[in-house]
CSV table of C-alpha atoms in Angstrom, one decimal:
chain,number,residue,atom,x,y,z
B,1,MET,CA,124.9,102.8,69.6
B,2,LYS,CA,126.8,100.9,72.0
B,3,ARG,CA,125.9,97.0,71.8
B,4,ARG,CA,124.8,96.9,75.5
B,5,GLY,CA,121.4,95.7,76.8
B,6,VAL,CA,119.2,96.0,73.5
B,7,LEU,CA,116.2,95.0,75.0
B,8,LEU,CA,117.0,97.4,78.0
B,9,LEU,CA,117.4,100.0,75.6
B,10,ALA,CA,114.1,99.4,73.6
B,11,ALA,CA,112.4,99.5,76.8
B,12,ALA,CA,113.7,102.6,78.1
B,13,VAL,CA,112.9,104.1,75.0
B,14,GLY,CA,109.4,102.9,74.9
B,15,LEU,CA,109.0,104.2,78.4
B,16,MET,CA,110.2,107.7,77.5
B,17,LEU,CA,108.0,108.0,74.6
B,18,THR,CA,104.9,107.0,76.9
B,19,ALA,CA,106.0,109.2,79.6
B,20,CYS,CA,106.2,112.3,77.2
B,21,GLY,CA,102.6,111.4,76.0
B,22,ALA,CA,103.5,110.9,72.4
B,23,PRO,CA,102.5,108.1,70.5
B,24,GLY,CA,104.5,106.0,68.2
B,25,THR,CA,108.0,103.7,68.3
B,26,THR,CA,111.5,104.1,67.7
B,27,THR,CA,113.5,101.6,65.8
B,28,GLY,CA,116.6,100.4,67.5
B,29,SER,CA,119.3,98.6,65.8
B,30,THR,CA,119.3,94.8,65.2
B,31,PRO,CA,121.1,93.0,67.8
B,32,GLU,CA,123.9,91.5,65.8
B,33,SER,CA,124.7,88.4,67.6
B,34,THR,CA,121.4,87.8,69.6
B,35,THR,CA,120.2,85.3,66.8
B,36,GLN,CA,121.5,82.9,64.5
B,37,GLU,CA,121.2,82.9,60.8
B,38,GLU,CA,118.6,80.6,59.2
B,39,SER,CA,119.8,77.9,56.7
B,40,GLY,CA,118.6,74.6,55.3
B,41,GLU,CA,121.2,72.7,57.5
B,42,THR,CA,120.1,70.9,60.6
B,43,SER,CA,121.6,72.1,63.8
B,44,SER,CA,124.3,70.0,65.2
B,45,SER,CA,122.5,70.2,68.7
B,46,ALA,CA,119.7,68.5,66.7
B,47,THR,CA,121.4,65.7,65.4
B,48,GLN,CA,124.1,65.0,68.3
B,49,GLU,CA,123.6,61.6,69.6
B,50,GLU,CA,122.7,60.9,73.1
B,51,SER,CA,125.3,60.6,75.7
B,52,THR,CA,125.1,58.8,78.8
B,53,GLU,CA,127.4,61.1,80.5
B,54,PRO,CA,126.3,63.4,83.2
B,55,GLU,CA,125.1,66.8,82.1
B,56,GLU,CA,127.4,69.4,83.2
B,57,SER,CA,126.0,72.0,85.4
B,58,VAL,CA,125.3,75.6,84.3
B,59,PRO,CA,127.3,78.3,86.5
B,60,ALA,CA,124.5,80.5,87.9
B,61,GLN,CA,124.6,83.8,89.6
B,62,ASP,CA,122.2,85.9,91.8
B,63,TYR,CA,121.2,89.3,90.7
B,64,VAL,CA,119.3,91.5,93.0
B,65,SER,CA,117.4,94.7,92.2
B,66,ALA,CA,118.5,97.9,93.4
B,67,ASP,CA,115.5,98.3,95.7
B,68,GLY,CA,115.9,94.8,97.2
B,69,ALA,CA,112.5,94.0,96.2
B,70,TYR,CA,113.4,90.7,94.1
B,71,LYS,CA,116.4,88.4,93.0
B,72,VAL,CA,116.8,86.7,90.0
B,73,THR,CA,119.2,83.8,89.3
B,74,LEU,CA,120.7,83.6,85.8
B,75,LEU,CA,123.8,82.9,84.0
B,76,GLU,CA,127.0,83.8,85.7
B,77,GLY,CA,128.8,86.7,84.6
B,78,LEU,CA,126.0,88.9,83.0
B,79,THR,CA,126.4,92.7,83.3
B,80,GLN,CA,123.7,94.2,85.4
B,81,THR,CA,122.3,97.6,84.5
B,82,ASP,CA,119.9,99.1,87.2
B,83,MET,CA,117.2,101.5,86.4
B,84,GLN,CA,114.6,103.2,88.8
B,85,ILE,CA,111.9,103.7,86.4
B,86,GLN,CA,109.6,105.4,88.9
B,87,ALA,CA,108.8,104.9,92.5
B,88,GLY,CA,107.8,101.3,93.3
B,89,ALA,CA,109.0,100.1,89.9
B,90,THR,CA,112.6,99.0,89.2
B,91,MET,CA,114.2,97.4,86.2
B,92,MET,CA,117.4,95.3,85.7
B,93,GLY,CA,119.2,95.0,82.3
B,94,LEU,CA,121.2,91.5,82.2
B,95,ASP,CA,123.7,91.8,79.2
B,96,GLY,CA,125.9,89.0,78.0
B,97,GLY,CA,128.7,91.1,76.9
B,98,THR,CA,131.5,89.4,75.2
B,99,ASP,CA,131.4,86.0,77.0
B,100,ARG,CA,127.7,85.5,75.7
B,101,THR,CA,127.5,87.8,72.8
B,102,GLY,CA,124.0,88.9,71.9
B,103,PHE,CA,122.4,87.7,75.0
B,104,SER,CA,120.1,90.5,76.3
B,105,GLY,CA,117.5,90.2,79.3
B,106,VAL,CA,115.5,92.5,81.2
B,107,SER,CA,113.9,92.0,84.5
B,108,LEU,CA,111.3,94.2,86.2
B,109,GLY,CA,109.4,94.5,89.5
B,110,CYS,CA,106.6,96.7,90.3
B,111,ALA,CA,103.5,97.1,92.3
B,112,LYS,CA,100.3,96.3,90.5
B,113,SER,CA,99.1,99.8,90.9
B,114,ASN,CA,102.3,101.3,89.6
B,115,VAL,CA,103.1,99.3,86.3
B,116,PRO,CA,105.4,101.4,84.2
B,117,GLY,CA,104.1,102.8,81.2
B,118,ASN,CA,100.5,103.5,82.6
B,119,PRO,CA,98.9,100.7,80.6
B,120,GLY,CA,95.6,101.0,82.6
B,121,ASP,CA,93.8,98.4,84.4
B,122,LEU,CA,95.6,94.7,84.0
B,123,ASN,CA,93.2,91.9,85.2
B,124,SER,CA,95.4,89.1,85.3
B,125,LEU,CA,99.1,87.7,84.6
B,126,GLU,CA,98.4,86.6,81.2
B,127,GLU,CA,97.6,90.5,80.3
B,128,TYR,CA,100.7,91.8,81.9
B,129,ALA,CA,102.8,89.2,80.2
B,130,ASP,CA,101.4,90.4,77.1
B,131,TYR,CA,101.9,94.1,77.8
B,132,ILE,CA,105.7,93.7,79.1
B,133,ALA,CA,106.6,91.6,76.2
B,134,ASP,CA,105.5,93.9,73.9
B,135,LEU,CA,107.1,97.0,75.8
B,136,ILE,CA,110.4,95.3,76.3
B,137,LEU,CA,110.8,93.9,72.4
B,138,ASP,CA,109.3,97.2,70.9
B,139,GLY,CA,112.1,99.0,68.9
B,140,SER,CA,114.6,96.2,69.5
B,141,GLY,CA,114.2,94.8,66.1
B,142,VAL,CA,113.1,91.6,67.5
B,143,THR,CA,109.8,89.8,67.0
B,144,VAL,CA,108.7,86.9,69.0
B,145,SER,CA,105.5,84.4,68.6
B,146,TRP,CA,105.0,83.4,72.2
B,147,GLU,CA,103.7,80.2,73.3
B,148,ASP,CA,103.0,79.0,77.0
B,149,THR,CA,105.1,76.5,78.7
B,150,ASP,CA,105.8,74.9,82.0
B,151,ALA,CA,106.6,77.7,84.6
B,152,PRO,CA,108.9,77.3,87.7
B,153,SER,CA,107.4,78.0,91.0
B,154,THR,CA,108.2,81.0,93.2
B,155,GLU,CA,107.7,81.1,96.9
B,156,GLY,CA,105.2,83.8,98.0
B,157,ALA,CA,103.6,84.1,94.2
B,158,THR,CA,100.0,83.5,93.6
B,159,GLN,CA,100.6,82.6,90.1
B,160,CYS,CA,103.7,81.9,87.8
B,161,LEU,CA,103.4,81.9,84.0
B,162,ALA,CA,106.4,81.2,81.4
B,163,ARG,CA,106.7,81.6,77.9
B,164,GLU,CA,108.8,80.6,74.9
B,165,GLY,CA,109.3,81.3,71.3
B,166,VAL,CA,111.4,81.8,68.3
B,167,ALA,CA,113.1,85.1,68.3
B,168,ARG,CA,113.6,86.6,64.8
B,169,SER,CA,115.3,89.7,63.5
B,170,GLY,CA,115.7,90.0,59.6
B,171,ILE,CA,116.9,86.9,58.4
B,172,SER,CA,118.3,85.6,61.7
B,173,SER,CA,116.6,83.6,64.4
B,174,GLY,CA,117.4,82.5,67.9
B,175,GLN,CA,115.1,81.7,71.0
B,176,ALA,CA,113.1,83.9,73.9
B,177,TYR,CA,111.8,83.3,77.2
B,178,GLY,CA,109.8,85.1,79.4
B,179,TYR,CA,108.8,84.1,83.2
B,180,TYR,CA,106.3,86.0,84.9
B,181,VAL,CA,105.4,86.1,88.6
B,182,GLU,CA,102.3,87.6,90.4
B,183,SER,CA,102.0,88.1,94.2
B,184,ALA,CA,99.2,89.7,96.0
B,185,ASP,CA,100.1,93.3,95.2
B,186,SER,CA,103.0,93.0,92.8
B,187,TYR,CA,104.2,91.8,89.2
B,188,PHE,CA,107.7,90.6,88.7
B,189,CYS,CA,109.1,89.3,85.3
B,190,VAL,CA,112.4,88.4,83.5
B,191,VAL,CA,112.4,88.3,79.7
B,192,MET,CA,115.6,87.5,77.5
B,193,VAL,CA,116.4,86.6,73.8
B,194,GLY,CA,119.9,85.0,72.6
B,195,ASN,CA,121.3,82.1,70.5
B,196,ASN,CA,119.8,78.8,71.0
B,197,ASP,CA,122.7,77.7,73.5
B,198,ASP,CA,122.6,80.5,75.6
B,199,ILE,CA,118.8,80.6,76.1
B,200,GLU,CA,118.7,76.8,76.7
B,201,GLU,CA,121.4,77.3,79.4
B,202,ALA,CA,119.6,80.2,81.0
B,203,ARG,CA,116.2,78.0,81.1
B,204,LYS,CA,117.6,75.2,83.1
B,205,ILE,CA,118.7,77.6,86.2
B,206,VAL,CA,116.4,80.6,85.8
B,207,SER,CA,114.3,81.6,89.0
B,208,LEU,CA,113.0,84.7,90.8
B,209,GLU,CA,112.7,85.2,94.4
B,210,ILE,CA,110.6,87.7,96.2
B,211,LEU,CA,112.5,89.6,98.7
B,212,ASP,CA,111.3,91.7,101.5
B,213,GLY,CA,113.2,94.9,100.3
B,214,THR,CA,115.2,95.6,103.7
B,215,LEU,CA,118.3,95.4,101.4
B,216,ASN,CA,117.5,99.1,100.6
B,217,ALA,CA,117.1,101.5,103.4
B,218,GLY,CA,116.2,104.4,101.1
B,219,GLY,CA,118.1,107.6,100.1
B,220,THR,CA,117.6,110.9,98.9
B,221,LYS,CA,116.8,109.9,95.6
B,222,ASP,CA,114.2,107.4,96.8
B,223,PHE,CA,112.7,110.3,98.8
B,224,ILE,CA,112.7,112.4,95.6
B,225,ASN,CA,111.2,109.6,93.7
B,226,GLY,CA,108.2,109.5,96.2
B,227,MET,CA,107.7,113.1,95.8
B,228,THR,CA,107.0,112.5,92.0
B,229,ALA,CA,105.4,109.2,92.6
B,230,VAL,CA,101.9,109.9,91.4
B,231,LEU,CA,102.7,112.0,88.2
B,232,ASP,CA,105.3,109.4,87.3
B,233,SER,CA,102.8,106.8,87.6
B,234,MET,CA,100.4,108.7,85.5
B,235,ASN,CA,102.9,109.5,82.9
B,236,GLY,CA,104.1,106.0,82.9
B,237,ALA,CA,107.8,106.6,84.1
B,238,SER,CA,110.1,109.1,85.6
B,239,ILE,CA,111.2,111.2,82.7
B,240,ARG,CA,114.4,112.1,84.4
B,241,GLU,CA,115.8,108.7,85.4
B,242,THR,CA,114.6,107.1,82.0
B,243,PHE,CA,116.6,109.8,80.0
B,244,LYS,CA,119.5,109.3,82.2
B,245,MET,CA,119.5,105.9,81.7
B,246,LEU,CA,119.3,106.4,77.9
B,247,GLU,CA,122.4,108.6,78.2
B,248,ASP,CA,124.2,106.0,80.1
B,249,MET,CA,123.6,103.3,77.9
B,250,GLY,CA,125.0,105.2,74.7
B,251,ALA,CA,121.6,105.8,72.9
B,252,ASP,CA,122.1,107.2,69.6
B,253,GLU,CA,121.6,111.1,68.8
B,254,SER,CA,118.4,110.3,66.9
B,255,GLN,CA,116.8,108.6,69.9
B,256,LEU,CA,117.8,111.3,72.6
B,257,GLU,CA,116.5,114.0,70.3
B,258,ILE,CA,113.0,112.5,69.6
B,259,VAL,CA,112.8,112.6,73.7
B,260,ALA,CA,114.2,116.0,74.1
B,261,SER,CA,112.0,117.3,71.3
B,262,GLN,CA,109.1,116.0,73.1
B,263,ALA,CA,109.9,117.3,76.4
B,264,ARG,CA,110.8,120.8,74.8
B,265,GLN,CA,107.3,120.7,73.5
B,266,SER,CA,105.7,119.8,76.8
B,267,LEU,CA,107.5,122.3,78.7
B,268,SER,CA,106.5,124.9,76.2
B,269,SER,CA,102.8,124.0,75.8
B,270,SER,CA,102.2,123.2,79.4
B,271,TRP,CA,104.4,125.6,81.2
B,272,GLY,CA,105.6,128.4,78.8
B,273,VAL,CA,109.1,127.4,79.5
B,274,GLU,CA,111.5,127.9,76.5
B,275,ASP,CA,114.9,127.8,77.6
B,276,ALA,CA,117.1,127.5,80.7
B,277,ALA,CA,116.5,130.7,82.2
B,278,GLY,CA,112.7,129.9,81.9
B,279,LEU,CA,113.1,126.6,83.6
B,280,THR,CA,114.7,128.1,86.6
B,281,GLU,CA,112.4,130.9,87.0
B,282,MET,CA,109.4,128.4,86.8
B,283,ALA,CA,110.9,126.2,89.5
B,284,ASP,CA,111.6,129.0,91.9
B,285,TRP,CA,108.2,130.4,91.3
B,286,LEU,CA,106.9,127.0,92.3
B,287,MET,CA,108.9,126.9,95.4
B,288,ASN,CA,108.2,130.2,96.7
B,289,GLU,CA,104.8,131.1,95.2
B,290,GLY,CA,103.2,128.8,92.7
B,291,HIS,CA,99.6,127.7,92.8
B,292,ASN,CA,99.6,127.7,96.6
B,293,GLN,CA,99.8,131.6,96.5
B,294,ASP,CA,97.0,131.8,93.9
B,295,ALA,CA,95.0,129.5,96.0
B,296,LEU,CA,95.4,131.8,99.0
B,297,ASP,CA,94.5,135.0,97.1
B,298,PHE,CA,91.5,133.4,95.6
B,299,LEU,CA,90.2,132.4,98.7
B,300,ALA,CA,90.5,135.6,100.3
B,301,GLU,CA,88.5,137.4,97.4
B,302,TYR,CA,85.8,135.2,98.1
B,303,GLY,CA,85.9,135.7,102.0
B,304,GLY,CA,87.3,132.3,102.9
B,305,ASN,CA,89.7,133.7,105.3
B,306,ASP,CA,86.7,135.1,107.2
B,307,GLU,CA,84.7,132.2,107.7
B,308,ALA,CA,85.8,130.0,110.3
B,309,ASP,CA,82.8,127.5,109.8
B,310,ARG,CA,83.2,125.4,106.6
B,311,ASP,CA,79.3,124.8,106.2
B,312,ALA,CA,78.9,128.9,106.5
B,313,PHE,CA,81.4,129.3,103.8
B,314,ASP,CA,79.7,126.5,101.6
B,315,ALA,CA,76.5,128.0,101.9
B,316,SER,CA,78.0,131.6,101.0
B,317,LEU,CA,79.5,130.1,98.1
B,318,GLN,CA,76.4,128.4,97.1
B,319,GLU,CA,74.4,131.9,97.3
B,320,GLN,CA,76.7,133.3,94.8
B,321,ASN,CA,75.6,130.9,92.2
B,322,LEU,CA,79.3,130.3,91.0
B,323,GLU,CA,80.4,127.9,88.2
B,324,GLU,CA,80.9,124.5,89.3
B,325,GLY,CA,84.4,124.6,88.7
B,326,THR,CA,85.1,128.0,90.6
B,327,TYR,CA,82.9,126.5,93.6
B,328,ILE,CA,85.3,123.1,93.6
B,329,SER,CA,88.2,125.1,93.8
B,330,LEU,CA,87.5,127.4,96.3
B,331,LEU,CA,86.3,124.6,98.8
B,332,ALA,CA,89.4,122.8,97.8
B,333,ALA,CA,91.5,126.1,98.9
B,334,TYR,CA,89.5,126.4,102.1
B,335,ASP,CA,89.9,122.7,103.2
B,336,ALA,CA,93.7,122.9,102.3
B,337,LYS,CA,94.0,126.1,104.4
B,338,SER,CA,92.1,124.9,107.3
B,339,ALA,CA,94.7,121.9,107.4
B,340,TYR,CA,97.9,123.4,106.5
B,341,GLY,CA,97.7,127.1,106.7
B,342,ASP,CA,99.8,129.3,104.4
B,343,ASN,CA,101.1,126.0,102.8
B,344,ALA,CA,97.7,124.9,101.9
B,345,ILE,CA,98.7,123.3,98.5
B,346,ALA,CA,102.3,123.9,98.4
B,347,ALA,CA,102.9,120.2,98.2
B,348,TRP,CA,101.4,120.5,94.8
B,349,ASP,CA,103.8,122.8,93.8
B,350,LEU,CA,107.0,121.3,95.2
B,351,SER,CA,105.9,117.8,93.8
B,352,ARG,CA,105.9,119.4,90.2
B,353,VAL,CA,109.6,120.9,90.6
B,354,GLY,CA,110.6,117.4,90.2
B,355,THR,CA,108.6,117.1,87.1
B,356,ILE,CA,109.5,120.0,85.2
B,357,MET,CA,113.5,119.7,86.1
B,358,GLY,CA,113.2,116.2,84.8
B,359,PHE,CA,111.5,117.5,81.6
B,360,GLY,CA,114.2,120.3,81.5
B,361,TYR,CA,117.0,117.8,81.9
B,362,ALA,CA,115.7,115.9,79.0
B,363,ALA,CA,115.0,118.9,76.9
B,364,GLY,CA,118.8,120.0,77.3
B,365,TYR,CA,118.0,123.1,79.4
B,366,CYS,CA,120.2,121.9,82.4
B,367,SER,CA,122.4,118.8,83.5
B,368,TYR,CA,121.2,115.9,85.3
B,369,GLU,CA,123.1,117.2,88.5
B,370,GLU,CA,121.7,120.7,88.0
B,371,ALA,CA,118.0,119.1,88.2
B,372,MET,CA,118.8,117.0,91.0
B,373,ASP,CA,120.0,119.8,93.0
B,374,LYS,CA,116.9,122.0,92.4
B,375,ILE,CA,114.7,119.2,93.2
B,376,LEU,CA,116.5,118.5,96.4
B,377,GLU,CA,115.9,122.1,97.3
B,378,ALA,CA,112.3,121.4,97.1
B,379,ALA,CA,112.5,118.2,98.9
B,380,VAL,CA,114.3,119.9,101.9
B,381,LYS,CA,111.4,122.7,101.8
B,382,SER,CA,108.8,119.8,101.9
B,383,GLN,CA,110.4,118.5,105.0
B,384,GLU,CA,110.3,121.8,106.6
B,385,ILE,CA,106.7,122.4,105.7
B,386,TYR,CA,105.0,119.2,106.2
B,387,HIS,CA,105.4,116.4,109.2
B,388,SER,CA,104.6,113.3,107.1
B,389,TRP,CA,103.9,111.6,103.6
B,390,ALA,CA,100.3,111.7,104.6
B,391,ASP,CA,100.4,115.5,105.0
B,392,PHE,CA,102.3,116.0,102.0
B,393,ASN,CA,100.0,113.8,100.0
B,394,LYS,CA,96.9,115.5,101.2
B,395,SER,CA,98.3,118.9,100.3
B,396,TYR,CA,99.0,117.4,97.0
B,397,LEU,CA,95.4,116.4,96.4
B,398,TYR,CA,93.8,119.3,97.5
B,399,GLY,CA,96.1,121.3,95.0
B,400,TYR,CA,95.3,119.2,92.3
B,401,SER,CA,91.6,119.5,93.2
B,402,TYR,CA,92.2,123.3,93.1
B,403,TRP,CA,94.0,123.3,89.8
B,404,ALA,CA,91.8,120.8,88.1
B,405,GLU,CA,88.5,122.0,89.4
B,406,GLU,CA,87.6,118.3,90.4
B,407,SER,CA,86.1,117.4,93.7
B,408,LEU,CA,87.9,114.7,95.6
B,409,ASP,CA,84.3,113.4,96.4
B,410,ASN,CA,83.6,112.5,92.8
B,411,PRO,CA,84.1,108.9,92.3
B,412,VAL,CA,84.5,109.0,88.7
B,413,ASN,CA,87.3,111.8,88.0
B,414,SER,CA,90.9,112.2,87.8
B,415,ALA,CA,91.2,113.5,91.5
B,416,THR,CA,89.8,110.5,92.7
B,417,GLU,CA,91.8,108.4,90.6
B,418,ARG,CA,95.1,110.0,92.0
B,419,ALA,CA,93.7,109.8,95.5
B,420,GLU,CA,93.0,106.1,94.9
B,421,LEU,CA,96.7,105.8,93.5
B,422,ILE,CA,98.1,107.3,96.7
B,423,SER,CA,96.1,105.0,98.7
B,424,GLY,CA,97.6,102.2,97.1
B,425,MET,CA,101.1,103.4,97.4
B,426,GLU,CA,100.7,104.2,100.9
B,427,ALA,CA,99.4,100.7,101.7
B,428,GLN,CA,102.7,98.9,100.1
B,429,ALA,CA,105.2,97.7,102.7
B,430,ASN,CA,108.1,98.7,100.6
B,431,GLY,CA,106.3,101.5,98.6
B,432,PRO,CA,107.4,105.1,97.9
B,433,PHE,CA,105.9,106.2,101.0
B,434,SER,CA,107.6,103.9,103.1
B,435,ILE,CA,110.8,106.1,103.2
B,436,ASP,CA,111.4,108.0,106.2
B,437,TRP,CA,109.9,111.3,105.8
B,438,ASN,CA,112.5,112.7,108.5
B,439,MET,CA,115.3,111.3,106.8
B,440,GLU,CA,118.5,113.4,106.1
B,441,LEU,CA,118.3,114.6,102.8
B,442,LYS,CA,121.7,115.1,100.9
B,443,LYS,CA,123.1,115.1,97.6
B,444,GLU,CA,124.1,111.5,96.4
B,445,TRP,CA,124.5,112.1,92.9
């Protein structure tokens, strides 16, 4: 594997495994120069005599996230690698390269409702820091015993937290530092490991600034990420973008095959897709018929097209003593058709074109470009059918309710969980649904 962004690669692998729903970890390579060998000798810096000469300033540089949500000030000359993990969550890798061999950092910004890896409820910045450090280090070969230390302040933050520790890998050791920031609706962090001198210099200048996101006007990929935002959040990451990053960073074949195998298994068990032809056929079915046509046919079978009044239709269903799941599905189909006509739950199908094509790309059934081209078709059709993100999301929720046989009025089921997730995303000023629904969609990959 290429010696680039060891921590970023480990985090990407961890996210991918989470997204595929499979437990376990992948052991990455030990960062060769991230640490210094332990010995019985006292380090020269520890015995160096105090000097009255003024301390030289550390050259610094600003690194801005791809979505314009935050900026990190760190050592000058680092190589920045950007990754859109999922809608509302961006990651930066900050690698030392040949100038600072072994220095590796990861910075992440995300909405509280959309933390990568889908960790469940995180009730404090401390819990977020624990989770993120484990996610980033898992598979890197580096272990750290963290201790809290004084944290620099960040304007607009409700809380800031800093942790430091000795980073160990085999018989080698170095330093690690993590800085975590909480705002009213988001979390941010920068975590880094390296040799003692590099980390000490980085600590002198590290800062994180929360931006307003206006640097990113939003493009076609952002629109597509919005279409799959709910399921990507539930899965923990976009499998499409995470696998692309693994390939771009030079993950070895064994790591890629673990993910590819999981993707093939998911497509086979959940979709009956076994090859490239099956993938294309399923994507076309979703765009042209899908569960939307099933719902319309099912509704017609029970007279839903004949009843203009919902209460009357509801009463007729209750008279038939239907199974609860059937009753819920029929009402969801009725409500969807009342709102969107023959495109009742088409958003549910169109959203999942992005999901299966992402898994198909990871499985090796299509290229990244082929996957994105097919998803673009689904995005264009979505714009033609619906007038806004609100319409798309509502149709999506009706579709999930129909498919899962779960009422959106039940406060404790997964349908309501998705509805709450969408509501949270819709409220974000720079969230996945802040992208202009009527923007021109075009190929940009």
